CSV table of N, CA and C in Angstrom, one decimal:
chain,number,residue,atom,x,y,z
F,1,UNK,N,85.6,124.1,-68.3
F,1,UNK,CA,85.8,123.9,-66.9
F,1,UNK,C,84.6,123.3,-66.2
F,2,UNK,N,84.9,122.4,-65.2
F,2,UNK,CA,83.8,121.8,-64.5
F,2,UNK,C,83.3,122.5,-63.3
F,3,UNK,N,83.8,123.7,-63.1
F,3,UNK,CA,83.4,124.5,-61.9
F,3,UNK,C,84.0,124.2,-60.6
F,4,UNK,N,84.9,123.2,-60.6
F,4,UNK,CA,85.6,122.9,-59.4
F,4,UNK,C,86.8,123.8,-59.2
F,5,UNK,N,86.9,124.4,-58.0
F,5,UNK,CA,87.9,125.3,-57.7
F,5,UNK,C,88.7,124.8,-56.4
F,6,UNK,N,90.0,125.0,-56.4
F,6,UNK,CA,90.8,124.7,-55.3
F,6,UNK,C,91.3,126.0,-54.6
F,7,UNK,N,91.0,126.1,-53.3
F,7,UNK,CA,91.4,127.3,-52.6
F,7,UNK,C,92.3,126.9,-51.4
F,8,UNK,N,93.5,127.4,-51.4
F,8,UNK,CA,94.3,127.1,-50.2
F,8,UNK,C,94.2,128.3,-49.3
F,9,UNK,N,93.9,128.0,-48.0
F,9,UNK,CA,93.8,129.1,-47.0
F,9,UNK,C,95.1,129.4,-46.3
F,10,UNK,N,96.0,128.4,-46.3
F,10,UNK,CA,97.3,128.5,-45.6
F,10,UNK,C,98.3,127.7,-46.2
F,11,UNK,N,99.5,128.1,-46.2
F,11,UNK,CA,100.6,127.3,-46.7
F,11,UNK,C,100.8,126.1,-45.9
F,12,UNK,N,101.2,125.0,-46.5
F,12,UNK,CA,101.4,123.8,-45.6
F,12,UNK,C,102.6,124.1,-44.7
F,13,UNK,N,102.4,123.5,-43.4
F,13,UNK,CA,103.4,123.8,-42.4
F,13,UNK,C,104.6,122.8,-42.6
F,14,UNK,N,105.8,123.3,-42.3
F,14,UNK,CA,107.0,122.4,-42.4
F,14,UNK,C,106.9,121.4,-41.2
F,15,UNK,N,107.4,120.2,-41.4
F,15,UNK,CA,107.5,119.3,-40.3
F,15,UNK,C,108.3,119.9,-39.2
F,16,UNK,N,108.0,119.5,-37.9
F,16,UNK,CA,108.7,120.0,-36.8
F,16,UNK,C,110.1,119.4,-36.8
F,17,UNK,N,111.1,120.2,-36.7
F,17,UNK,CA,112.5,119.8,-36.6
F,17,UNK,C,112.9,119.6,-35.1
F,18,UNK,N,113.0,118.4,-34.7
F,18,UNK,CA,113.2,118.1,-33.3
F,18,UNK,C,114.7,117.9,-33.0
F,19,UNK,N,115.2,118.6,-32.0
F,19,UNK,CA,116.6,118.5,-31.5
F,19,UNK,C,116.7,117.1,-30.9
F,20,UNK,N,117.9,116.6,-31.1
F,20,UNK,CA,118.2,115.2,-30.6
F,20,UNK,C,118.0,115.1,-29.1
F,21,UNK,N,118.4,116.1,-28.3
F,21,UNK,CA,118.2,116.1,-26.8
F,21,UNK,C,116.7,116.0,-26.5
F,22,UNK,N,115.9,116.8,-27.2
F,22,UNK,CA,114.5,116.9,-27.0
F,22,UNK,C,113.8,115.6,-27.4
F,23,UNK,N,114.3,115.0,-28.5
F,23,UNK,CA,113.7,113.7,-28.9
F,23,UNK,C,114.1,112.6,-27.8
F,24,UNK,N,115.3,112.6,-27.3
F,24,UNK,CA,115.6,111.7,-26.2
F,24,UNK,C,114.8,111.9,-25.0
F,25,UNK,N,114.5,113.1,-24.6
F,25,UNK,CA,113.7,113.4,-23.4
F,25,UNK,C,112.3,112.8,-23.7
F,26,UNK,N,111.8,113.1,-24.9
F,26,UNK,CA,110.4,112.6,-25.2
F,26,UNK,C,110.4,111.1,-25.1
F,27,UNK,N,111.4,110.4,-25.6
F,27,UNK,CA,111.5,108.9,-25.6
F,27,UNK,C,111.5,108.5,-24.1
F,28,UNK,N,112.2,109.1,-23.3
F,28,UNK,CA,112.3,108.8,-21.8
F,28,UNK,C,110.9,109.0,-21.2
F,29,UNK,N,110.2,110.0,-21.7
F,29,UNK,CA,108.8,110.3,-21.2
F,29,UNK,C,107.9,109.1,-21.6
F,30,UNK,N,108.0,108.7,-22.8
F,30,UNK,CA,107.2,107.6,-23.3
F,30,UNK,C,107.5,106.3,-22.5
F,31,UNK,N,108.8,106.1,-22.2
F,31,UNK,CA,109.2,104.9,-21.4
F,31,UNK,C,108.5,105.0,-20.0
F,32,UNK,N,108.6,106.2,-19.4
F,32,UNK,CA,108.0,106.3,-18.1
F,32,UNK,C,106.5,106.1,-18.2
F,33,UNK,N,105.8,106.6,-19.2
F,33,UNK,CA,104.4,106.4,-19.4
F,33,UNK,C,104.1,104.9,-19.5
F,34,UNK,N,104.9,104.2,-20.3
F,34,UNK,CA,104.7,102.7,-20.4
F,34,UNK,C,104.9,102.0,-19.2
F,35,UNK,N,105.8,102.5,-18.3
F,35,UNK,CA,106.2,101.9,-17.1
F,35,UNK,C,105.2,102.2,-15.9
F,36,UNK,N,104.1,102.9,-16.3
F,36,UNK,CA,103.1,103.3,-15.4
F,36,UNK,C,103.6,104.3,-14.3
F,37,UNK,N,104.5,105.2,-14.8
F,37,UNK,CA,105.0,106.3,-13.9
F,37,UNK,C,104.6,107.6,-14.5
F,38,UNK,N,103.3,108.0,-14.3
F,38,UNK,CA,102.8,109.2,-14.9
F,38,UNK,C,103.4,110.5,-14.4
F,39,UNK,N,103.9,110.5,-13.1
F,39,UNK,CA,104.5,111.7,-12.6
F,39,UNK,C,105.8,112.0,-13.4
F,40,UNK,N,106.6,111.0,-13.5
F,40,UNK,CA,107.9,111.2,-14.2
F,40,UNK,C,107.6,111.5,-15.7
F,41,UNK,N,106.6,110.9,-16.3
F,41,UNK,CA,106.2,111.1,-17.7
F,41,UNK,C,105.8,112.6,-17.8
F,42,UNK,N,105.0,113.1,-16.9
F,42,UNK,CA,104.5,114.5,-17.0
F,42,UNK,C,105.7,115.5,-16.9
F,43,UNK,N,106.6,115.2,-15.9
F,43,UNK,CA,107.8,116.0,-15.7
F,43,UNK,C,108.6,116.1,-17.0
F,44,UNK,N,108.8,115.0,-17.6
F,44,UNK,CA,109.6,114.9,-18.9
F,44,UNK,C,108.9,115.6,-20.0
F,45,UNK,N,107.6,115.3,-20.1
F,45,UNK,CA,106.8,115.9,-21.2
F,45,UNK,C,106.8,117.4,-21.1
F,46,UNK,N,106.6,117.9,-19.9
F,46,UNK,CA,106.7,119.4,-19.6
F,46,UNK,C,108.0,120.0,-20.1
F,47,UNK,N,109.1,119.3,-19.9
F,47,UNK,CA,110.4,119.7,-20.3
F,47,UNK,C,110.4,119.8,-21.8
F,48,UNK,N,109.9,118.7,-22.5
F,48,UNK,CA,109.9,118.7,-24.0
F,48,UNK,C,109.1,119.8,-24.5
F,49,UNK,N,107.9,120.1,-24.0
F,49,UNK,CA,107.0,121.2,-24.5
F,49,UNK,C,107.7,122.5,-24.2
F,50,UNK,N,108.4,122.7,-23.1
F,50,UNK,CA,109.1,123.9,-22.9
F,50,UNK,C,110.2,124.2,-23.9
F,51,UNK,N,110.9,123.1,-24.2
F,51,UNK,CA,112.0,123.2,-25.2
F,51,UNK,C,111.5,123.4,-26.6
F,52,UNK,N,110.4,122.7,-26.9
F,52,UNK,CA,109.9,122.7,-28.3
F,52,UNK,C,108.3,122.9,-28.2
F,53,UNK,N,107.9,124.1,-28.1
F,53,UNK,CA,106.4,124.4,-27.9
F,53,UNK,C,105.6,123.9,-29.1
F,54,UNK,N,106.2,123.8,-30.3
F,54,UNK,CA,105.4,123.4,-31.5
F,54,UNK,C,105.4,121.9,-31.7
F,55,UNK,N,105.9,121.1,-30.7
F,55,UNK,CA,105.9,119.7,-30.9
F,55,UNK,C,104.6,119.1,-30.4
F,56,UNK,N,103.6,118.9,-31.4
F,56,UNK,CA,102.3,118.6,-31.0
F,56,UNK,C,102.1,117.2,-30.4
F,57,UNK,N,102.9,116.2,-30.8
F,57,UNK,CA,102.8,114.9,-30.2
F,57,UNK,C,103.1,114.9,-28.7
F,58,UNK,N,104.1,115.7,-28.3
F,58,UNK,CA,104.4,115.8,-26.8
F,58,UNK,C,103.2,116.5,-26.1
F,59,UNK,N,102.6,117.5,-26.7
F,59,UNK,CA,101.5,118.2,-26.1
F,59,UNK,C,100.3,117.2,-26.0
F,60,UNK,N,100.1,116.4,-27.0
F,60,UNK,CA,99.0,115.4,-26.9
F,60,UNK,C,99.2,114.4,-25.8
F,61,UNK,N,100.5,113.9,-25.7
F,61,UNK,CA,100.8,113.0,-24.7
F,61,UNK,C,100.6,113.6,-23.3
F,62,UNK,N,101.0,114.8,-23.1
F,62,UNK,CA,100.8,115.5,-21.8
F,62,UNK,C,99.3,115.7,-21.5
F,63,UNK,N,98.6,116.1,-22.5
F,63,UNK,CA,97.1,116.2,-22.3
F,63,UNK,C,96.5,114.9,-21.9
F,64,UNK,N,96.9,113.8,-22.5
F,64,UNK,CA,96.3,112.5,-22.2
F,64,UNK,C,96.6,112.1,-20.7
F,65,UNK,N,97.8,112.5,-20.2
F,65,UNK,CA,98.2,112.2,-18.9
F,65,UNK,C,97.5,113.1,-17.9
F,66,UNK,N,97.0,114.2,-18.3
F,66,UNK,CA,96.3,115.2,-17.4
F,66,UNK,C,94.9,114.8,-17.1
F,67,UNK,N,94.4,113.8,-17.9
F,67,UNK,CA,93.0,113.4,-17.7
F,67,UNK,C,92.8,112.6,-16.4
């Protein structure tokens, strides 16, 4: 043995399963962000995060808009 050990501290997480309605709302939020309408984007992203709290990309988009 070369002394190398592999230690797993947590099981890999499953990918987030996104509901179609939530995905469509997120898409509309990204469209609003691209259209320079941050208030509408924030409203839609808040809705997405409420529906799917483990959807990290929506949380990151919301945090970016809060700056």
